[in-house]
PDB file of C-alpha atoms in Angstrom:
ATOM      1  CA  MET A   1       9.939  12.967 -10.670  1.00  0.00           C
ATOM      2  CA  MET A   2      10.007  12.353  -6.928  1.00  0.00           C
ATOM      3  CA  ILE A   3       6.675  12.377  -5.141  1.00  0.00           C
ATOM      4  CA  THR A   4       6.232  14.968  -2.410  1.00  0.00           C
ATOM      5  CA  SER A   5       3.484  15.729   0.049  1.00  0.00           C
ATOM      6  CA  THR A   6       2.318  18.483  -2.293  1.00  0.00           C
ATOM      7  CA  THR A   7       2.096  16.014  -5.162  1.00  0.00           C
ATOM      8  CA  VAL A   8       0.074  13.542  -3.115  1.00  0.00           C
ATOM      9  CA  LEU A   9      -2.340  16.253  -2.005  1.00  0.00           C
ATOM     10  CA  ALA A  10      -2.747  17.505  -5.564  1.00  0.00           C
ATOM     11  CA  ILE A  11      -3.416  14.019  -6.878  1.00  0.00           C
ATOM     12  CA  LEU A  12      -6.037  13.169  -4.295  1.00  0.00           C
ATOM     13  CA  SER A  13      -7.596  16.449  -3.219  1.00  0.00           C
ATOM     14  CA  SER A  14     -10.699  15.985  -5.346  1.00  0.00           C
ATOM     15  CA  ALA A  15     -11.343  12.547  -3.871  1.00  0.00           C
ATOM     16  CA  ILE A  16     -11.412  13.146  -0.131  1.00  0.00           C
ATOM     17  CA  ALA A  17     -14.823  14.622   0.500  1.00  0.00           C
ATOM     18  CA  SER A  18     -16.354  11.500   2.042  1.00  0.00           C
ATOM     19  CA  PRO A  19     -15.528   7.888   2.894  1.00  0.00           C
ATOM     20  CA  ILE A  20     -16.174   5.269   0.221  1.00  0.00           C
ATOM     21  CA  PRO A  21     -18.752   2.711   1.392  1.00  0.00           C
ATOM     22  CA  ASN A  22     -18.353  -1.047   1.173  1.00  0.00           C
ATOM     23  CA  MET A  23     -20.009  -1.274  -2.220  1.00  0.00           C
ATOM     24  CA  LYS A  24     -19.108  -0.554  -5.807  1.00  0.00           C
ATOM     25  CA  ARG A  25     -20.102   2.782  -7.275  1.00  0.00           C
ATOM     26  CA  ALA A  26     -19.243   4.827 -10.314  1.00  0.00           C
ATOM     27  CA  GLY A  27     -15.816   6.406 -10.277  1.00  0.00           C
ATOM     28  CA  GLU A  28     -14.114   4.322  -7.612  1.00  0.00           C
ATOM     29  CA  VAL A  29     -11.190   2.030  -8.371  1.00  0.00           C
ATOM     30  CA  GLN A  30     -11.261  -1.440  -6.863  1.00  0.00           C
ATOM     31  CA  GLY A  31      -8.228  -3.598  -6.162  1.00  0.00           C
ATOM     32  CA  PHE A  32      -6.876  -6.287  -3.880  1.00  0.00           C
ATOM     33  CA  ASP A  33      -3.754  -7.430  -2.059  1.00  0.00           C
ATOM     34  CA  ILE A  34      -2.312 -10.926  -1.968  1.00  0.00           C
ATOM     35  CA  SER A  35       0.601 -13.085  -0.862  1.00  0.00           C
ATOM     36  CA  HIS A  36       1.775 -16.665  -1.299  1.00  0.00           C
ATOM     37  CA  TYR A  37      -1.295 -17.751   0.664  1.00  0.00           C
ATOM     38  CA  GLN A  38      -3.199 -17.037  -2.538  1.00  0.00           C
ATOM     39  CA  SER A  39      -1.200 -19.385  -4.719  1.00  0.00           C
ATOM     40  CA  ASP A  40      -3.441 -19.496  -7.789  1.00  0.00           C
ATOM     41  CA  VAL A  41      -4.868 -16.095  -8.636  1.00  0.00           C
ATOM     42  CA  ASN A  42      -6.725 -15.639 -11.902  1.00  0.00           C
ATOM     43  CA  PHE A  43      -5.599 -12.119 -12.700  1.00  0.00           C
ATOM     44  CA  GLU A  44      -7.403 -11.995 -16.027  1.00  0.00           C
ATOM     45  CA  SER A  45     -10.709 -12.780 -14.308  1.00  0.00           C
ATOM     46  CA  ALA A  46      -9.960 -10.201 -11.640  1.00  0.00           C
ATOM     47  CA  TYR A  47      -9.272  -7.570 -14.280  1.00  0.00           C
ATOM     48  CA  ASP A  48     -12.402  -8.523 -16.203  1.00  0.00           C
ATOM     49  CA  GLY A  49     -14.267  -8.244 -12.898  1.00  0.00           C
ATOM     50  CA  GLY A  50     -13.328  -4.585 -12.625  1.00  0.00           C
ATOM     51  CA  LEU A  51     -10.228  -4.649 -10.407  1.00  0.00           C
ATOM     52  CA  ARG A  52      -7.426  -2.370 -11.562  1.00  0.00           C
ATOM     53  CA  PHE A  53      -4.656  -2.508  -8.952  1.00  0.00           C
ATOM     54  CA  VAL A  54      -2.978  -5.070  -6.744  1.00  0.00           C
ATOM     55  CA  TYR A  55      -0.420  -5.005  -3.953  1.00  0.00           C
ATOM     56  CA  ILE A  56       1.622  -8.209  -3.776  1.00  0.00           C
ATOM     57  CA  LYS A  57       3.686  -9.353  -0.815  1.00  0.00           C
ATOM     58  CA  ALA A  58       7.350  -9.158  -1.748  1.00  0.00           C
ATOM     59  CA  THR A  59       9.353  -9.394   1.463  1.00  0.00           C
ATOM     60  CA  GLU A  60       9.291  -9.684   5.246  1.00  0.00           C
ATOM     61  CA  GLY A  61      11.905  -8.812   7.832  1.00  0.00           C
ATOM     62  CA  THR A  62      15.529  -8.621   6.749  1.00  0.00           C
ATOM     63  CA  ASP A  63      15.837 -11.621   4.451  1.00  0.00           C
ATOM     64  CA  TYR A  64      12.509 -13.280   3.565  1.00  0.00           C
ATOM     65  CA  THR A  65      11.191 -13.095   0.009  1.00  0.00           C
ATOM     66  CA  ASP A  66       7.675 -14.283  -0.760  1.00  0.00           C
ATOM     67  CA  PRO A  67       7.992 -17.391  -2.968  1.00  0.00           C
ATOM     68  CA  LYS A  68       5.021 -16.416  -5.142  1.00  0.00           C
ATOM     69  CA  PHE A  69       5.941 -12.778  -5.649  1.00  0.00           C
ATOM     70  CA  SER A  70       7.623 -13.127  -9.025  1.00  0.00           C
ATOM     71  CA  ASP A  71       4.845 -15.284 -10.484  1.00  0.00           C
ATOM     72  CA  HIS A  72       2.125 -13.027  -9.103  1.00  0.00           C
ATOM     73  CA  TYR A  73       3.836  -9.858 -10.287  1.00  0.00           C
ATOM     74  CA  THR A  74       4.404 -11.156 -13.802  1.00  0.00           C
ATOM     75  CA  ALA A  75       0.828 -12.405 -14.129  1.00  0.00           C
ATOM     76  CA  ALA A  76      -0.590  -9.145 -12.781  1.00  0.00           C
ATOM     77  CA  THR A  77       1.514  -7.182 -15.258  1.00  0.00           C
ATOM     78  CA  ASP A  78       0.417  -9.367 -18.151  1.00  0.00           C
ATOM     79  CA  ALA A  79      -3.241  -8.891 -17.184  1.00  0.00           C
ATOM     80  CA  GLY A  80      -2.900  -5.105 -17.246  1.00  0.00           C
ATOM     81  CA  PHE A  81      -2.859  -4.280 -13.537  1.00  0.00           C
ATOM     82  CA  ILE A  82      -1.283  -1.282 -11.868  1.00  0.00           C
ATOM     83  CA  ARG A  83       0.769  -3.123  -9.252  1.00  0.00           C
ATOM     84  CA  GLY A  84       3.247  -2.817  -6.441  1.00  0.00           C
ATOM     85  CA  GLY A  85       4.980  -4.838  -3.750  1.00  0.00           C
ATOM     86  CA  TYR A  86       4.552  -4.728  -0.003  1.00  0.00           C
ATOM     87  CA  HIS A  87       6.868  -5.462   2.906  1.00  0.00           C
ATOM     88  CA  TYR A  88       5.769  -6.973   6.227  1.00  0.00           C
ATOM     89  CA  ALA A  89       7.795  -5.046   8.778  1.00  0.00           C
ATOM     90  CA  HIS A  90       9.547  -6.394  11.876  1.00  0.00           C
ATOM     91  CA  GLY A  91      10.063  -3.617  14.402  1.00  0.00           C
ATOM     92  CA  THR A  92      12.849  -5.441  16.224  1.00  0.00           C
ATOM     93  CA  ALA A  93      15.086  -5.630  13.132  1.00  0.00           C
ATOM     94  CA  SER A  94      17.021  -2.906  11.313  1.00  0.00           C
ATOM     95  CA  ALA A  95      14.740  -0.580   9.370  1.00  0.00           C
ATOM     96  CA  THR A  96      17.502   0.246   6.894  1.00  0.00           C
ATOM     97  CA  THR A  97      18.282  -3.395   6.208  1.00  0.00           C
ATOM     98  CA  GLN A  98      14.602  -4.136   5.684  1.00  0.00           C
ATOM     99  CA  ALA A  99      14.080  -1.173   3.365  1.00  0.00           C
ATOM    100  CA  ASN A 100      17.060  -2.172   1.239  1.00  0.00           C
ATOM    101  CA  HIS A 101      15.959  -5.803   1.153  1.00  0.00           C
ATOM    102  CA  PHE A 102      12.479  -4.722   0.089  1.00  0.00           C
ATOM    103  CA  ALA A 103      13.656  -2.313  -2.603  1.00  0.00           C
ATOM    104  CA  GLU A 104      15.975  -4.943  -4.059  1.00  0.00           C
ATOM    105  CA  HIS A 105      13.478  -7.831  -4.021  1.00  0.00           C
ATOM    106  CA  GLY A 106      10.237  -6.561  -5.489  1.00  0.00           C
ATOM    107  CA  GLY A 107       9.569  -3.287  -3.707  1.00  0.00           C
ATOM    108  CA  GLY A 108      11.373  -1.022  -6.133  1.00  0.00           C
ATOM    109  CA  TRP A 109       9.738   1.649  -8.236  1.00  0.00           C
ATOM    110  CA  THR A 110      10.026   2.749 -11.856  1.00  0.00           C
ATOM    111  CA  ASN A 111       8.356   5.703 -13.534  1.00  0.00           C
ATOM    112  CA  ASP A 112       6.297   3.616 -15.939  1.00  0.00           C
ATOM    113  CA  GLY A 113       2.792   4.639 -14.877  1.00  0.00           C
ATOM    114  CA  ARG A 114       2.024   1.112 -13.695  1.00  0.00           C
ATOM    115  CA  THR A 115       4.243   0.646 -10.641  1.00  0.00           C
ATOM    116  CA  LEU A 116       2.874   1.807  -7.303  1.00  0.00           C
ATOM    117  CA  PRO A 117       5.253   2.937  -4.578  1.00  0.00           C
ATOM    118  CA  GLY A 118       6.066   0.075  -2.251  1.00  0.00           C
ATOM    119  CA  MET A 119       3.867  -0.452   0.787  1.00  0.00           C
ATOM    120  CA  LEU A 120       5.088  -0.823   4.378  1.00  0.00           C
ATOM    121  CA  ASP A 121       2.799  -3.281   6.182  1.00  0.00           C
ATOM    122  CA  MET A 122       2.657  -2.314   9.861  1.00  0.00           C
ATOM    123  CA  GLU A 123       0.660  -4.720  12.028  1.00  0.00           C
ATOM    124  CA  GLY A 124       1.208  -7.477  14.588  1.00  0.00           C
ATOM    125  CA  SER A 125       3.579  -6.924  17.491  1.00  0.00           C
ATOM    126  CA  CYS A 126       4.319  -3.347  18.550  1.00  0.00           C
ATOM    127  CA  SER A 127       7.809  -4.273  19.694  1.00  0.00           C
ATOM    128  CA  GLY A 128      10.521  -2.015  18.300  1.00  0.00           C
ATOM    129  CA  PHE A 129       8.321   0.334  16.298  1.00  0.00           C
ATOM    130  CA  SER A 130       8.634   4.087  16.761  1.00  0.00           C
ATOM    131  CA  ASP A 131       8.678   7.297  14.755  1.00  0.00           C
ATOM    132  CA  ALA A 132      12.442   6.911  14.501  1.00  0.00           C
ATOM    133  CA  TRP A 133      12.106   3.394  13.076  1.00  0.00           C
ATOM    134  CA  VAL A 134       9.673   4.511  10.365  1.00  0.00           C
ATOM    135  CA  LYS A 135      11.754   7.585   9.537  1.00  0.00           C
ATOM    136  CA  GLU A 136      14.804   5.358   9.112  1.00  0.00           C
ATOM    137  CA  PHE A 137      12.856   3.044   6.794  1.00  0.00           C
ATOM    138  CA  ASN A 138      11.581   6.067   4.861  1.00  0.00           C
ATOM    139  CA  THR A 139      15.079   7.456   4.415  1.00  0.00           C
ATOM    140  CA  ALA A 140      16.536   4.184   3.173  1.00  0.00           C
ATOM    141  CA  TYR A 141      13.625   3.372   0.879  1.00  0.00           C
ATOM    142  CA  HIS A 142      13.563   6.877  -0.576  1.00  0.00           C
ATOM    143  CA  ALA A 143      17.300   6.701  -1.241  1.00  0.00           C
ATOM    144  CA  LYS A 144      16.740   3.524  -3.241  1.00  0.00           C
ATOM    145  CA  THR A 145      13.588   4.484  -5.140  1.00  0.00           C
ATOM    146  CA  GLY A 146      12.960   8.213  -4.984  1.00  0.00           C
ATOM    147  CA  ARG A 147       9.568   7.506  -3.403  1.00  0.00           C
ATOM    148  CA  TYR A 148       8.192   7.186   0.096  1.00  0.00           C
ATOM    149  CA  PRO A 149       6.252   4.010   0.858  1.00  0.00           C
ATOM    150  CA  VAL A 150       2.543   3.763   1.411  1.00  0.00           C
ATOM    151  CA  ILE A 151       1.902   2.894   5.066  1.00  0.00           C
ATOM    152  CA  TYR A 152      -0.615   0.115   5.697  1.00  0.00           C
ATOM    153  CA  THR A 153      -2.076   0.044   9.188  1.00  0.00           C
ATOM    154  CA  SER A 154      -5.269  -0.056  11.227  1.00  0.00           C
ATOM    155  CA  PRO A 155      -6.469   2.746  13.512  1.00  0.00           C
ATOM    156  CA  ALA A 156      -6.113   0.557  16.613  1.00  0.00           C
ATOM    157  CA  TRP A 157      -2.582  -0.583  15.765  1.00  0.00           C
ATOM    158  CA  TRP A 158      -1.385   2.923  14.927  1.00  0.00           C
ATOM    159  CA  LYS A 159      -2.748   4.310  18.170  1.00  0.00           C
ATOM    160  CA  ASP A 160      -1.462   1.444  20.332  1.00  0.00           C
ATOM    161  CA  CYS A 161       1.945   1.002  18.715  1.00  0.00           C
ATOM    162  CA  MET A 162       2.773   4.434  17.309  1.00  0.00           C
ATOM    163  CA  GLY A 163       0.993   6.670  19.795  1.00  0.00           C
ATOM    164  CA  ASP A 164      -1.244   7.959  16.997  1.00  0.00           C
ATOM    165  CA  SER A 165       1.804   9.728  15.530  1.00  0.00           C
ATOM    166  CA  SER A 166       1.153  12.394  12.911  1.00  0.00           C
ATOM    167  CA  ALA A 167       4.781  12.441  11.758  1.00  0.00           C
ATOM    168  CA  PHE A 168       4.109  10.854   8.361  1.00  0.00           C
ATOM    169  CA  VAL A 169       1.099  12.754   7.067  1.00  0.00           C
ATOM    170  CA  ASP A 170       3.241  14.808   4.675  1.00  0.00           C
ATOM    171  CA  THR A 171       5.340  11.968   3.294  1.00  0.00           C
ATOM    172  CA  ASN A 172       3.510   8.642   3.312  1.00  0.00           C
ATOM    173  CA  PRO A 173       0.148   7.836   1.714  1.00  0.00           C
ATOM    174  CA  LEU A 174      -2.130   5.767   3.955  1.00  0.00           C
ATOM    175  CA  ASN A 175      -3.661   2.372   3.257  1.00  0.00           C
ATOM    176  CA  LEU A 176      -6.321   2.185   5.961  1.00  0.00           C
ATOM    177  CA  ALA A 177      -7.181  -1.308   7.219  1.00  0.00           C
ATOM    178  CA  HIS A 178     -10.712  -1.010   8.568  1.00  0.00           C
ATOM    179  CA  TYR A 179     -13.323  -3.701   8.001  1.00  0.00           C
ATOM    180  CA  ALA A 180     -16.602  -1.824   8.165  1.00  0.00           C
ATOM    181  CA  SER A 181     -19.275  -0.308   5.944  1.00  0.00           C
ATOM    182  CA  SER A 182     -17.478   3.042   6.008  1.00  0.00           C
ATOM    183  CA  ALA A 183     -13.845   3.977   6.421  1.00  0.00           C
ATOM    184  CA  GLY A 184     -14.337   6.167   9.463  1.00  0.00           C
ATOM    185  CA  THR A 185     -11.679   8.601  10.651  1.00  0.00           C
ATOM    186  CA  PRO A 186      -8.076   7.803   9.665  1.00  0.00           C
ATOM    187  CA  PRO A 187      -5.529   7.622  12.484  1.00  0.00           C
ATOM    188  CA  GLY A 188      -2.415   9.720  12.937  1.00  0.00           C
ATOM    189  CA  GLY A 189      -3.748  12.993  11.599  1.00  0.00           C
ATOM    190  CA  TRP A 190      -4.033  11.761   8.011  1.00  0.00           C
ATOM    191  CA  PRO A 191      -6.852  13.863   6.562  1.00  0.00           C
ATOM    192  CA  TYR A 192      -7.897  11.026   4.272  1.00  0.00           C
ATOM    193  CA  TYR A 193      -6.856   7.561   3.192  1.00  0.00           C
ATOM    194  CA  THR A 194      -5.280   6.866  -0.183  1.00  0.00           C
ATOM    195  CA  PHE A 195      -6.302   3.214  -0.119  1.00  0.00           C
ATOM    196  CA  TRP A 196      -8.864   1.509   2.105  1.00  0.00           C
ATOM    197  CA  GLN A 197      -8.703  -2.237   2.810  1.00  0.00           C
ATOM    198  CA  TYR A 198     -12.330  -2.878   3.662  1.00  0.00           C
ATOM    199  CA  ASN A 199     -12.537  -6.666   3.935  1.00  0.00           C
ATOM    200  CA  ALA A 200     -10.432  -9.818   3.945  1.00  0.00           C
ATOM    201  CA  ALA A 201     -12.504 -11.748   1.429  1.00  0.00           C
ATOM    202  CA  SER A 202     -11.947 -10.601  -2.134  1.00  0.00           C
ATOM    203  CA  GLU A 203     -13.742 -12.903  -4.535  1.00  0.00           C
ATOM    204  CA  PHE A 204     -10.459 -13.163  -6.448  1.00  0.00           C
ATOM    205  CA  GLY A 205      -8.349 -13.979  -3.395  1.00  0.00           C
ATOM    206  CA  GLY A 206      -6.755 -11.976  -0.615  1.00  0.00           C
ATOM    207  CA  ASP A 207      -8.128  -8.718   0.747  1.00  0.00           C
ATOM    208  CA  SER A 208     -10.382  -6.157  -0.920  1.00  0.00           C
ATOM    209  CA  ASP A 209      -9.115  -2.607  -1.359  1.00  0.00           C
ATOM    210  CA  VAL A 210     -10.386   0.576  -2.935  1.00  0.00           C
ATOM    211  CA  PHE A 211      -8.463   3.632  -4.116  1.00  0.00           C
ATOM    212  CA  ASN A 212      -9.723   7.021  -2.955  1.00  0.00           C
ATOM    213  CA  GLY A 213      -9.892   8.560  -6.391  1.00  0.00           C
ATOM    214  CA  ASP A 214     -10.418   7.737 -10.038  1.00  0.00           C
ATOM    215  CA  LEU A 215      -8.228   5.754 -12.413  1.00  0.00           C
ATOM    216  CA  THR A 216      -6.453   8.843 -13.718  1.00  0.00           C
ATOM    217  CA  GLN A 217      -5.424   9.773 -10.175  1.00  0.00           C
ATOM    218  CA  LEU A 218      -4.250   6.224  -9.498  1.00  0.00           C
ATOM    219  CA  LYS A 219      -2.056   6.357 -12.586  1.00  0.00           C
ATOM    220  CA  LYS A 220      -0.617   9.673 -11.388  1.00  0.00           C
ATOM    221  CA  LEU A 221       0.276   8.076  -8.062  1.00  0.00           C
ATOM    222  CA  ALA A 222       2.040   5.315  -9.989  1.00  0.00           C
ATOM    223  CA  THR A 223       3.837   7.841 -12.177  1.00  0.00           C
ATOM    224  CA  GLY A 224       5.184   9.937  -9.311  1.00  0.00           C
TER     225      GLY A 224
END
């Protein structure tokens, strides 16, 4: 089943009352995100430590594939994680080409209850990015997978580079990059975040993330 804005709202509506603080508490779902910079991740220890999801860098630009993606993805799967790939976007290159490259090299999606929709990492240079660019990426990625990607961004970047656009509230879940004790107000008119990256120092490597809901809701997001 394809995910729609209505589906996303239904999945997460019970989890949006307040920001999740930078501490563990009952009911929240912790995770992390990694790339080849974290070459030796002990996924079993991470799972035993309470983490339940991971986003793994798959691709960048039009032709780069992360050299550790396959190893990381296999190990995360074996350890029991709900997992997905992410793509580091280049605004000056074709959005369609990047979406296809991503979907074909780790960013795809299957309705297995364990695969998260791919994540579009939007940070760095503003050059080339616009609503039209993201809509083109959305269209191509959706054609390949039947899902719309999660958008990863910070409030400052989204305001500076995308004019605080609210064009994607109804299609793309938000992974909010905000290193603070509370998530604050999401940019772009999103009424809540789906994921919150709250620091860059996970004890298991990479960045620390939390899902804005319980494990059942996370599995529903993975199911579509």
